[in-house]
mmCIF file with all atom_site columns, C-alpha atoms in Angstrom:
data_model
loop_
_atom_site.group_PDB
_atom_site.id
_atom_site.type_symbol
_atom_site.label_atom_id
_atom_site.label_alt_id
_atom_site.label_comp_id
_atom_site.label_asym_id
_atom_site.label_entity_id
_atom_site.label_seq_id
_atom_site.pdbx_PDB_ins_code
_atom_site.Cartn_x
_atom_site.Cartn_y
_atom_site.Cartn_z
_atom_site.occupancy
_atom_site.B_iso_or_equiv
_atom_site.pdbx_formal_charge
_atom_site.auth_seq_id
_atom_site.auth_comp_id
_atom_site.auth_asym_id
_atom_site.auth_atom_id
_atom_site.pdbx_PDB_model_num
ATOM 1  C CA . UNK J 1 1  ? 138.925 115.603 114.326 1.00 82.00 ? 1  UNK J CA 1
ATOM 2  C CA . UNK J 1 2  ? 137.193 112.680 112.649 1.00 90.00 ? 2  UNK J CA 1
ATOM 3  C CA . UNK J 1 3  ? 139.314 110.433 110.441 1.00 94.00 ? 3  UNK J CA 1
ATOM 4  C CA . UNK J 1 4  ? 137.581 108.154 107.950 1.00 95.00 ? 4  UNK J CA 1
ATOM 5  C CA . UNK J 1 5  ? 139.267 105.250 106.171 1.00 95.00 ? 5  UNK J CA 1
ATOM 6  C CA . UNK J 1 6  ? 137.918 104.259 102.767 1.00 96.00 ? 6  UNK J CA 1
ATOM 7  C CA . UNK J 1 7  ? 138.933 103.163 99.305  1.00 96.00 ? 7  UNK J CA 1
ATOM 8  C CA . UNK J 1 8  ? 140.571 105.888 97.251  1.00 96.00 ? 8  UNK J CA 1
ATOM 9  C CA . UNK J 1 9  ? 138.677 107.150 94.231  1.00 95.00 ? 9  UNK J CA 1
ATOM 10 C CA . UNK J 1 10 ? 140.303 107.662 90.841  1.00 93.00 ? 10 UNK J CA 1
ATOM 11 C CA . UNK J 1 11 ? 139.968 111.435 91.172  1.00 95.00 ? 11 UNK J CA 1
ATOM 12 C CA . UNK J 1 12 ? 141.980 111.424 94.418  1.00 96.00 ? 12 UNK J CA 1
ATOM 13 C CA . UNK J 1 13 ? 145.287 110.324 92.880  1.00 96.00 ? 13 UNK J CA 1
ATOM 14 C CA . UNK J 1 14 ? 146.772 113.824 93.248  1.00 96.00 ? 14 UNK J CA 1
ATOM 15 C CA . UNK J 1 15 ? 145.834 113.907 96.921  1.00 96.00 ? 15 UNK J CA 1
ATOM 16 C CA . UNK J 1 16 ? 147.424 110.493 97.472  1.00 96.00 ? 16 UNK J CA 1
ATOM 17 C CA . UNK J 1 17 ? 150.630 111.779 95.844  1.00 96.00 ? 17 UNK J CA 1
ATOM 18 C CA . UNK J 1 18 ? 150.612 114.949 97.953  1.00 96.00 ? 18 UNK J CA 1
ATOM 19 C CA . UNK J 1 19 ? 150.146 112.883 101.116 1.00 96.00 ? 19 UNK J CA 1
ATOM 20 C CA . UNK J 1 20 ? 153.085 110.623 100.272 1.00 96.00 ? 20 UNK J CA 1
ATOM 21 C CA . UNK J 1 21 ? 155.292 113.550 99.223  1.00 97.00 ? 21 UNK J CA 1
ATOM 22 C CA . UNK J 1 22 ? 154.529 115.434 102.413 1.00 96.00 ? 22 UNK J CA 1
ATOM 23 C CA . UNK J 1 23 ? 155.298 112.425 104.578 1.00 96.00 ? 23 UNK J CA 1
ATOM 24 C CA . UNK J 1 24 ? 158.538 111.387 102.901 1.00 96.00 ? 24 UNK J CA 1
ATOM 25 C CA . UNK J 1 25 ? 160.123 114.559 101.503 1.00 97.00 ? 25 UNK J CA 1
ATOM 26 C CA . UNK J 1 26 ? 161.929 115.329 104.800 1.00 97.00 ? 26 UNK J CA 1
ATOM 27 C CA . UNK J 1 27 ? 163.677 111.932 104.462 1.00 97.00 ? 27 UNK J CA 1
ATOM 28 C CA . UNK J 1 28 ? 164.551 112.133 100.748 1.00 97.00 ? 28 UNK J CA 1
ATOM 29 C CA . UNK J 1 29 ? 168.314 112.139 101.356 1.00 97.00 ? 29 UNK J CA 1
ATOM 30 C CA . UNK J 1 30 ? 168.038 108.897 103.292 1.00 97.00 ? 30 UNK J CA 1
ATOM 31 C CA . UNK J 1 31 ? 166.720 107.145 100.148 1.00 97.00 ? 31 UNK J CA 1
ATOM 32 C CA . UNK J 1 32 ? 168.398 106.286 96.893  1.00 97.00 ? 32 UNK J CA 1
ATOM 33 C CA . UNK J 1 33 ? 166.712 108.133 94.007  1.00 96.00 ? 33 UNK J CA 1
ATOM 34 C CA . UNK J 1 34 ? 165.043 104.898 92.872  1.00 96.00 ? 34 UNK J CA 1
ATOM 35 C CA . UNK J 1 35 ? 163.804 104.026 96.339  1.00 96.00 ? 35 UNK J CA 1
ATOM 36 C CA . UNK J 1 36 ? 162.374 107.515 96.803  1.00 96.00 ? 36 UNK J CA 1
ATOM 37 C CA . UNK J 1 37 ? 160.610 107.326 93.425  1.00 95.00 ? 37 UNK J CA 1
ATOM 38 C CA . UNK J 1 38 ? 159.101 103.997 94.486  1.00 92.00 ? 38 UNK J CA 1
ATOM 39 C CA . UNK J 1 39 ? 158.024 105.433 97.847  1.00 93.00 ? 39 UNK J CA 1
ATOM 40 C CA . UNK J 1 40 ? 156.668 108.693 96.396  1.00 95.00 ? 40 UNK J CA 1
ATOM 41 C CA . UNK J 1 41 ? 155.519 107.592 92.940  1.00 94.00 ? 41 UNK J CA 1
ATOM 42 C CA . UNK J 1 42 ? 154.252 109.772 90.148  1.00 96.00 ? 42 UNK J CA 1
ATOM 43 C CA . UNK J 1 43 ? 150.538 110.355 89.669  1.00 96.00 ? 43 UNK J CA 1
ATOM 44 C CA . UNK J 1 44 ? 150.597 107.962 86.698  1.00 96.00 ? 44 UNK J CA 1
ATOM 45 C CA . UNK J 1 45 ? 152.322 105.253 88.761  1.00 94.00 ? 45 UNK J CA 1
ATOM 46 C CA . UNK J 1 46 ? 149.684 105.658 91.470  1.00 95.00 ? 46 UNK J CA 1
ATOM 47 C CA . UNK J 1 47 ? 146.950 105.338 88.818  1.00 95.00 ? 47 UNK J CA 1
ATOM 48 C CA . UNK J 1 48 ? 148.589 102.118 87.604  1.00 94.00 ? 48 UNK J CA 1
ATOM 49 C CA . UNK J 1 49 ? 148.756 100.752 91.153  1.00 91.00 ? 49 UNK J CA 1
ATOM 50 C CA . UNK J 1 50 ? 145.087 101.553 91.612  1.00 93.00 ? 50 UNK J CA 1
ATOM 51 C CA . UNK J 1 51 ? 144.289 99.403  88.561  1.00 93.00 ? 51 UNK J CA 1
ATOM 52 C CA . UNK J 1 52 ? 145.972 96.358  90.154  1.00 90.00 ? 52 UNK J CA 1
ATOM 53 C CA . UNK J 1 53 ? 145.752 96.988  93.886  1.00 93.00 ? 53 UNK J CA 1
ATOM 54 C CA . UNK J 1 54 ? 143.305 98.339  96.419  1.00 94.00 ? 54 UNK J CA 1
ATOM 55 C CA . UNK J 1 55 ? 144.360 101.720 97.766  1.00 95.00 ? 55 UNK J CA 1
ATOM 56 C CA . UNK J 1 56 ? 142.819 102.930 101.004 1.00 96.00 ? 56 UNK J CA 1
ATOM 57 C CA . UNK J 1 57 ? 143.069 106.480 102.306 1.00 96.00 ? 57 UNK J CA 1
ATOM 58 C CA . UNK J 1 58 ? 142.643 108.052 105.712 1.00 96.00 ? 58 UNK J CA 1
ATOM 59 C CA . UNK J 1 59 ? 140.738 111.326 105.338 1.00 96.00 ? 59 UNK J CA 1
ATOM 60 C CA . UNK J 1 60 ? 140.717 113.965 108.072 1.00 94.00 ? 60 UNK J CA 1
ATOM 61 C CA . UNK J 1 61 ? 137.570 116.033 108.198 1.00 84.00 ? 61 UNK J CA 1
ATOM 62 C CA . UNK J 1 62 ? 135.927 116.156 104.814 1.00 76.00 ? 62 UNK J CA 1
ATOM 63 C CA . UNK J 1 63 ? 138.890 116.361 102.448 1.00 84.00 ? 63 UNK J CA 1
ATOM 64 C CA . UNK J 1 64 ? 142.490 116.133 103.647 1.00 92.00 ? 64 UNK J CA 1
ATOM 65 C CA . UNK J 1 65 ? 144.174 112.816 102.874 1.00 96.00 ? 65 UNK J CA 1
ATOM 66 C CA . UNK J 1 66 ? 146.421 112.080 105.853 1.00 96.00 ? 66 UNK J CA 1
ATOM 67 C CA . UNK J 1 67 ? 147.402 108.470 105.191 1.00 96.00 ? 67 UNK J CA 1
ATOM 68 C CA . UNK J 1 68 ? 147.437 105.767 102.544 1.00 95.00 ? 68 UNK J CA 1
ATOM 69 C CA . UNK J 1 69 ? 147.911 102.019 102.240 1.00 94.00 ? 69 UNK J CA 1
ATOM 70 C CA . UNK J 1 70 ? 147.925 99.897  99.091  1.00 92.00 ? 70 UNK J CA 1
ATOM 71 C CA . UNK J 1 71 ? 147.430 96.146  99.140  1.00 93.00 ? 71 UNK J CA 1
ATOM 72 C CA . UNK J 1 72 ? 146.496 93.173  97.036  1.00 92.00 ? 72 UNK J CA 1
ATOM 73 C CA . UNK J 1 73 ? 145.638 89.521  97.524  1.00 90.00 ? 73 UNK J CA 1
ATOM 74 C CA . UNK J 1 74 ? 146.796 86.892  95.059  1.00 88.00 ? 74 UNK J CA 1
ATOM 75 C CA . UNK J 1 75 ? 145.373 83.506  95.905  1.00 89.00 ? 75 UNK J CA 1
ATOM 76 C CA . UNK J 1 76 ? 146.349 82.842  99.499  1.00 92.00 ? 76 UNK J CA 1
ATOM 77 C CA . UNK J 1 77 ? 149.103 85.483  99.634  1.00 93.00 ? 77 UNK J CA 1
ATOM 78 C CA . UNK J 1 78 ? 148.724 89.131  100.450 1.00 92.00 ? 78 UNK J CA 1
ATOM 79 C CA . UNK J 1 79 ? 151.012 92.061  99.709  1.00 89.00 ? 79 UNK J CA 1
ATOM 80 C CA . UNK J 1 80 ? 150.975 95.401  101.510 1.00 91.00 ? 80 UNK J CA 1
ATOM 81 C CA . UNK J 1 81 ? 152.596 97.885  99.143  1.00 81.00 ? 81 UNK J CA 1
ATOM 82 C CA . UNK J 1 82 ? 153.010 100.792 101.438 1.00 77.00 ? 82 UNK J CA 1
ATOM 83 C CA . UNK J 1 83 ? 151.571 102.452 104.480 1.00 76.00 ? 83 UNK J CA 1
#
């Protein structure tokens, strides 16, 4: 299987959310409700992050999003939001 890493497109927000939900749902009880909501944000929260950060996705085959990472650089400092 070929995996491609590229910037997420605005129309892929739902796929980003599904990827995060699938990865973290089995561990929900290990998070506080707030921490889980931050780890598996709503579609609107992901859209907001995409306005301020760069979101990359790993895509398996032609369509399935199998990984994400969000990051930003502010001056000389960088911030990795999640991976």
